[in-house]
XYZ file of N, CA, C and O in Angstrom:
532
model
N 82.012 138.232 2.433
C 82.452 138.769 3.832
C 83.785 138.426 4.221
O 84.156 137.241 4.145
N 84.675 139.029 4.704
C 86.115 139.073 5.052
C 86.198 138.894 6.633
O 87.322 139.249 7.199
N 85.277 138.596 7.430
C 85.339 138.307 8.768
C 85.505 139.666 9.515
O 84.939 140.452 9.201
N 86.572 139.568 10.357
C 86.851 140.764 11.424
C 87.514 141.888 10.711
O 88.134 142.866 11.254
N 87.677 141.825 9.291
C 88.537 142.844 8.706
C 87.806 144.031 8.666
O 86.658 144.362 8.090
N 88.509 145.285 9.077
C 88.137 146.553 9.134
C 88.435 147.137 7.734
O 89.680 147.148 7.556
N 87.614 147.814 7.124
C 88.042 148.355 5.673
C 87.918 149.768 5.799
O 86.785 150.363 6.274
N 88.968 150.603 5.500
C 88.952 151.956 5.572
C 88.796 152.627 3.796
O 89.512 151.815 3.200
N 88.065 153.573 3.770
C 88.050 154.102 2.442
C 88.823 155.260 2.144
O 88.505 156.024 1.433
N 89.817 155.386 3.043
C 90.658 156.591 2.788
C 91.636 156.380 1.528
O 92.403 155.578 1.464
N 91.420 157.308 0.626
C 92.265 157.258 -0.614
C 93.398 158.151 -0.329
O 93.402 159.455 0.120
N 94.710 157.584 -0.632
C 95.971 158.425 -0.207
C 96.938 158.200 -1.252
O 96.951 157.305 -1.914
N 97.526 159.337 -1.692
C 98.453 159.431 -2.814
C 99.711 158.636 -2.330
O 100.156 158.437 -1.167
N 100.086 157.800 -3.286
C 101.297 156.893 -2.990
C 102.386 157.046 -3.941
O 103.100 155.976 -4.123
N 102.712 158.114 -4.299
C 103.993 158.236 -5.191
C 103.773 158.621 -6.508
O 104.208 159.576 -6.930
N 103.147 157.785 -7.435
C 102.856 157.939 -8.790
C 101.675 159.026 -8.821
O 100.728 158.955 -8.149
N 102.207 159.868 -9.819
C 101.196 160.971 -9.922
C 99.699 160.311 -10.324
O 99.460 159.448 -11.174
N 98.662 160.802 -9.537
C 97.186 160.243 -9.764
C 97.009 159.057 -9.146
O 95.670 158.760 -9.255
N 97.916 158.256 -8.679
C 97.532 157.014 -8.013
C 97.254 157.182 -6.644
O 97.793 157.653 -5.878
N 96.090 156.520 -6.259
C 95.606 156.482 -4.865
C 95.432 154.982 -4.383
O 95.454 154.165 -5.111
N 95.469 154.848 -3.077
C 95.417 153.535 -2.457
C 94.171 153.527 -1.652
O 93.884 154.789 -0.934
N 93.496 152.398 -1.235
C 92.520 152.308 -0.207
C 93.122 151.613 0.740
O 93.585 150.540 0.513
N 93.146 152.177 2.044
C 93.732 151.540 3.132
C 92.976 150.512 3.896
O 91.671 150.979 4.189
N 93.409 149.407 4.199
C 92.451 148.402 4.957
C 93.348 148.300 6.331
O 94.412 148.337 6.249
N 92.677 147.856 7.235
C 93.301 147.625 8.656
C 92.718 146.317 9.171
O 91.658 145.748 8.971
N 93.815 145.594 9.849
C 93.282 144.357 10.566
C 94.390 144.099 11.572
O 95.433 144.481 11.545
N 94.136 143.108 12.506
C 94.992 142.610 13.529
C 95.605 141.384 13.210
O 94.805 140.350 12.661
N 96.871 141.126 13.279
C 97.609 140.163 12.969
C 98.582 139.688 14.260
O 98.899 140.594 14.790
N 99.299 138.613 14.096
C 100.324 138.141 14.935
C 101.621 138.509 14.218
O 101.698 138.249 12.909
N 102.624 139.129 14.833
C 103.859 139.661 14.302
C 104.927 138.979 14.846
O 105.038 138.979 16.273
N 105.855 138.398 14.211
C 107.121 137.954 14.687
C 108.355 138.534 13.706
O 108.008 139.553 12.955
N 109.513 138.241 13.979
C 110.592 138.772 13.211
C 111.527 137.913 12.684
O 111.612 136.699 13.149
N 112.134 138.009 11.632
C 112.981 137.189 11.088
C 114.200 137.781 10.513
O 114.336 138.912 10.302
N 115.418 136.996 10.205
C 116.663 137.375 9.657
C 117.061 136.691 8.459
O 116.615 135.711 8.084
N 118.033 137.228 7.872
C 118.698 136.759 6.572
C 119.885 135.639 6.959
O 120.986 136.005 7.044
N 119.402 134.599 7.739
C 120.330 133.520 8.070
C 119.668 132.118 7.717
O 118.413 132.066 7.881
N 120.365 131.201 7.094
C 119.844 130.076 6.621
C 119.086 129.320 7.448
O 118.142 128.490 7.193
N 119.479 129.170 8.803
C 118.647 128.358 9.623
C 117.347 128.827 10.136
O 116.411 128.235 10.525
N 117.195 130.214 9.657
C 115.723 130.584 9.820
C 114.943 130.698 8.483
O 113.683 130.720 8.477
N 115.541 130.512 7.187
C 114.807 130.696 5.919
C 115.218 129.597 5.097
O 114.545 128.483 5.051
N 116.300 129.697 4.382
C 116.651 128.746 3.306
C 118.253 128.648 3.044
O 118.865 129.419 3.606
N 118.681 127.969 2.022
C 119.918 127.967 1.732
C 120.470 129.418 1.217
O 121.650 129.553 1.358
N 119.682 129.966 0.639
C 119.968 131.383 0.231
C 119.096 132.512 1.012
O 118.187 132.950 0.186
N 119.425 132.797 2.266
C 118.540 133.595 2.973
C 118.428 134.970 2.649
O 117.527 135.889 3.158
N 118.975 135.515 1.615
C 118.870 136.842 1.140
C 117.834 137.003 0.017
O 117.556 138.096 -0.414
N 117.519 135.918 -0.467
C 116.457 135.884 -1.610
C 115.031 135.617 -1.152
O 114.929 134.441 -0.405
N 114.276 136.450 -1.288
C 112.773 136.329 -0.719
C 112.033 135.411 -1.764
O 112.280 135.233 -2.832
N 110.840 135.155 -1.517
C 109.920 134.267 -2.303
C 109.713 134.689 -3.533
O 109.552 133.871 -4.490
N 109.531 135.849 -3.936
C 109.356 136.522 -5.318
C 110.672 136.866 -5.974
O 110.727 137.436 -7.221
N 111.821 136.435 -5.377
C 113.173 136.628 -6.106
C 113.686 138.184 -5.655
O 114.843 138.315 -6.219
N 113.161 138.921 -4.801
C 113.889 140.037 -4.554
C 115.025 139.693 -3.485
O 114.875 138.797 -2.761
N 116.022 140.490 -3.621
C 117.083 140.399 -2.621
C 117.056 141.205 -1.483
O 116.777 142.494 -1.727
N 117.152 140.766 -0.276
C 116.906 141.410 0.934
C 118.110 141.777 1.456
O 119.214 141.140 1.363
N 118.236 143.015 2.075
C 119.497 143.623 2.584
C 119.187 144.191 3.730
O 118.187 144.854 3.899
N 120.027 144.248 4.840
C 120.041 144.692 6.117
C 119.516 146.243 5.957
O 120.067 146.996 4.984
N 118.671 146.646 6.695
C 118.118 148.076 6.586
C 116.645 148.274 5.823
O 115.941 149.326 5.848
N 116.476 147.310 5.012
C 115.169 147.187 4.105
C 113.897 147.264 5.089
O 113.978 146.370 6.130
N 112.928 147.880 4.824
C 111.640 147.700 5.542
C 110.705 146.902 4.706
O 110.109 147.245 3.783
N 110.686 145.595 5.274
C 109.949 144.519 4.415
C 109.444 143.542 5.306
O 109.946 143.388 6.451
N 108.481 142.858 4.845
C 107.710 141.921 5.708
C 107.428 140.614 4.815
O 107.389 140.658 3.734
N 107.352 139.595 5.493
C 106.648 138.135 4.830
C 105.455 138.163 5.489
O 105.073 138.641 6.551
N 104.409 137.624 4.682
C 103.118 137.520 5.004
C 102.686 136.042 5.010
O 103.143 135.063 4.051
N 101.679 135.630 5.840
C 101.060 134.341 5.827
C 100.185 134.300 4.642
O 99.750 135.302 4.068
N 100.143 132.938 3.993
C 99.619 132.905 2.671
C 97.996 133.278 2.578
O 97.626 133.593 1.477
N 97.471 133.054 3.796
C 96.009 133.453 3.787
C 95.899 134.997 3.325
O 94.832 135.473 2.915
N 96.960 135.767 3.774
C 96.794 137.253 3.607
C 97.047 137.566 2.127
O 96.512 138.767 1.726
N 97.593 136.696 1.286
C 97.696 136.861 0.055
C 96.329 137.074 -0.542
O 96.160 137.909 -1.506
N 95.397 136.297 -0.303
C 94.088 136.257 -0.881
C 93.301 137.682 -0.569
O 92.237 138.140 -1.029
N 93.761 138.326 0.534
C 93.228 139.644 0.865
C 93.719 140.877 0.181
O 93.631 142.034 0.315
N 94.897 140.455 -0.796
C 95.613 141.541 -1.463
C 96.954 141.993 -1.026
O 97.516 142.761 -1.667
N 97.587 141.235 0.144
C 98.774 141.576 0.547
C 99.858 140.714 -0.378
O 100.407 139.911 0.095
N 99.967 141.226 -1.515
C 100.843 140.560 -2.385
C 102.175 141.298 -2.438
O 102.310 142.373 -1.858
N 103.079 140.875 -3.551
C 104.273 141.452 -3.417
C 104.283 143.018 -3.606
O 103.517 143.634 -4.592
N 105.100 143.819 -2.953
C 105.184 145.203 -2.810
C 104.089 146.016 -2.371
O 104.002 147.103 -2.605
N 103.029 145.255 -1.701
C 101.920 145.859 -1.028
C 102.590 146.742 0.128
O 103.305 146.296 0.915
N 102.198 148.043 0.099
C 102.647 148.900 1.243
C 101.896 148.453 2.495
O 100.647 148.551 2.437
N 102.600 148.305 3.641
C 102.039 148.212 5.050
C 102.657 149.033 6.264
O 103.803 149.184 6.260
N 101.679 149.528 6.965
C 102.146 150.275 8.066
C 101.748 149.247 9.274
O 100.747 148.831 9.481
N 102.718 149.248 10.269
C 102.562 148.386 11.300
C 102.586 149.321 12.604
O 103.266 150.066 12.854
N 101.450 149.128 13.441
C 101.282 149.750 14.543
C 102.414 149.634 15.613
O 103.082 148.505 15.790
N 102.906 150.907 16.286
C 104.266 150.761 16.881
C 105.546 150.901 16.293
O 106.646 150.883 16.806
N 105.453 150.901 14.950
C 106.789 151.031 14.092
C 106.723 152.123 13.151
O 105.523 152.452 12.725
N 107.848 152.612 12.911
C 107.841 153.760 12.077
C 108.077 153.317 10.500
O 108.454 152.430 10.289
N 107.496 154.163 9.656
C 107.560 154.018 8.294
C 106.738 153.007 7.553
O 105.778 152.527 8.179
N 106.865 152.748 6.323
C 105.909 151.926 5.651
C 106.812 150.774 5.001
O 107.920 150.816 4.510
N 106.254 149.549 5.241
C 107.029 148.387 4.893
C 106.412 147.735 3.752
O 105.134 147.974 3.141
N 107.349 146.979 2.894
C 106.747 146.413 1.584
C 106.758 145.060 1.955
O 107.751 144.339 2.442
N 105.641 144.323 1.262
C 105.624 142.838 1.213
C 106.639 142.359 0.333
O 106.501 142.675 -0.871
N 107.465 141.644 0.820
C 108.663 141.027 -0.201
C 108.646 139.444 -0.100
O 109.450 138.773 -0.703
N 108.143 138.810 0.879
C 108.132 137.605 1.187
C 107.009 136.657 1.512
O 105.942 137.560 2.024
N 106.940 135.455 1.581
C 105.660 134.594 1.849
C 106.287 133.773 3.051
O 107.409 133.195 2.989
N 105.429 133.420 3.876
C 105.701 132.525 4.958
C 105.371 131.108 4.719
O 104.424 131.014 3.866
N 105.613 130.204 5.466
C 105.156 128.843 5.571
C 103.654 128.704 5.417
O 103.016 129.456 6.378
N 102.976 127.680 4.874
C 101.431 127.668 4.657
C 100.821 127.406 6.191
O 99.756 127.608 6.226
N 101.596 126.951 7.257
C 101.088 126.662 8.360
C 100.721 127.820 9.165
O 99.738 127.820 10.061
N 101.036 129.035 8.737
C 100.828 130.329 9.461
C 99.570 130.966 8.944
O 99.210 130.733 7.935
N 98.684 131.473 9.908
C 97.492 132.276 9.483
C 97.415 133.640 10.192
O 97.862 133.620 11.418
N 97.053 134.563 9.398
C 96.934 136.004 9.990
C 98.184 136.372 10.651
O 98.161 136.821 11.764
N 99.285 136.329 9.943
C 100.589 136.368 10.559
C 101.664 137.242 9.599
O 101.559 136.964 8.393
N 102.309 138.155 9.964
C 103.410 138.755 9.482
C 104.669 138.445 10.146
O 104.785 138.248 11.273
N 105.803 138.532 9.335
C 107.201 138.289 9.980
C 107.847 139.591 9.340
O 108.005 139.741 8.161
N 108.299 140.446 10.397
C 109.200 141.446 9.962
C 110.564 141.395 9.805
O 111.237 140.637 10.646
N 111.086 141.710 8.617
C 112.502 141.363 8.347
C 113.387 142.406 9.176
O 113.158 143.623 9.098
N 114.419 141.867 9.824
C 115.415 142.481 10.724
C 116.795 142.301 10.270
O 117.574 142.159 11.160
N 117.080 142.145 8.913
C 118.399 142.046 8.590
C 119.191 140.895 9.321
O 118.659 139.768 9.260
N 120.470 141.249 9.787
C 121.175 140.105 10.291
C 121.131 140.211 11.902
O 121.750 139.540 12.476
N 120.289 141.260 12.558
C 120.369 141.394 13.934
C 119.429 140.423 14.705
O 118.063 140.651 14.918
N 119.939 139.262 15.032
C 119.038 138.159 15.516
C 118.712 138.637 16.968
O 117.645 138.287 17.296
N 119.508 139.318 17.606
C 119.111 139.762 19.029
C 117.759 140.745 19.015
O 116.919 140.498 19.758
N 117.828 141.575 17.974
C 116.609 142.484 17.765
C 115.406 141.743 17.501
O 114.194 142.030 17.913
N 115.553 140.681 16.456
C 114.423 139.795 16.292
C 113.829 139.165 17.445
O 112.639 139.029 17.619
N 114.732 138.594 18.313
C 114.346 137.671 19.484
C 113.704 138.682 20.273
O 112.733 138.455 21.068
N 114.363 139.938 20.638
C 113.693 140.917 21.483
C 112.321 141.246 21.025
O 111.474 141.550 21.859
N 112.049 141.505 19.846
C 110.739 141.631 19.256
C 109.762 140.757 19.827
O 108.692 140.974 20.202
N 110.153 139.325 19.611
C 109.221 138.122 20.075
C 108.301 137.911 19.211
O 108.241 138.023 17.934
N 106.996 137.850 19.833
C 105.623 137.579 19.124
C 104.605 138.501 19.743
O 104.360 138.690 20.991
N 103.980 139.165 18.767
C 103.071 140.140 19.297
C 101.862 140.399 18.371
O 101.845 140.128 17.422
N 100.671 140.889 18.892
C 99.508 141.175 18.268
C 99.815 142.750 17.838
O 99.910 143.378 18.526
N 99.670 142.867 16.597
C 99.738 144.248 16.111
C 98.507 144.619 15.005
O 97.965 143.724 14.453
N 98.289 145.750 14.894
C 97.414 146.310 13.986
C 98.230 146.633 12.585
O 99.176 147.491 12.791
N 97.911 146.223 11.392
C 98.477 146.738 10.270
C 97.612 147.369 9.366
O 96.162 147.245 9.486
N 97.834 148.393 8.733
C 97.186 149.034 7.646
C 97.846 148.807 6.279
O 99.002 149.035 6.133
N 97.306 148.329 5.366
C 97.770 147.964 3.980
C 97.011 148.768 2.955
O 95.793 148.768 2.983
N 97.755 149.299 1.938
C 97.266 149.910 0.862
C 96.979 149.012 -0.479
O 98.004 148.524 -0.975
N 95.716 149.198 -1.011
C 95.547 148.508 -2.158
C 95.013 149.523 -3.194
O 94.437 150.291 -2.868
N 95.221 149.173 -4.396
C 94.806 149.783 -5.531
C 93.216 149.872 -5.549
O 92.678 148.581 -5.287
N 92.632 150.937 -5.623
C 91.055 150.848 -5.590
C 90.455 150.117 -6.733
O 90.959 150.141 -7.883
N 89.492 149.355 -6.457
C 88.717 148.615 -7.540
C 87.767 149.736 -8.085
O 87.382 150.901 -7.522
N 87.237 149.693 -9.251
C 86.705 150.585 -9.974
C 85.283 150.973 -9.364
O 85.017 152.236 -9.210
N 84.655 149.993 -8.517
C 83.349 150.519 -7.838
C 83.764 151.490 -6.511
O 82.840 152.111 -6.148
N 85.030 151.486 -6.158
C 85.420 152.186 -4.955
C 85.672 153.601 -5.603
O 85.655 154.680 -4.626
N 85.960 153.881 -6.847
C 86.554 155.202 -7.188
C 85.404 155.883 -8.180
O 85.412 156.961 -8.555
N 84.379 155.079 -8.418
C 83.287 155.662 -9.388
C 82.294 156.443 -8.494
O 81.815 156.059 -7.272
């Protein structure tokens, strides 16, 4: 059992012909971060899996407990109150739980204005065989 995780069994096309996703929903705490060394590391444009972050990209970092739920590199995520689909591109420090960090490029003011909020996310995973049979 995965606690209070709500599982949606909606299959949605996601770009590649014939590929569908199963969308899952959960509530998380959301903050924002920027490509600046005092918030990240010595090379703030490089994410945990080696992706180069650029202002304007729609991507997030996830707390490590969410990796176990399938929110791994390049998982598509929709965030309540925000337009578009974000991709998981980074991992957060192990001290965070049920948390995402939304990438906001170099706009520190925008990240501070975002603050800290509870949001609902929907994330798409490839279906397991039992879900498609």
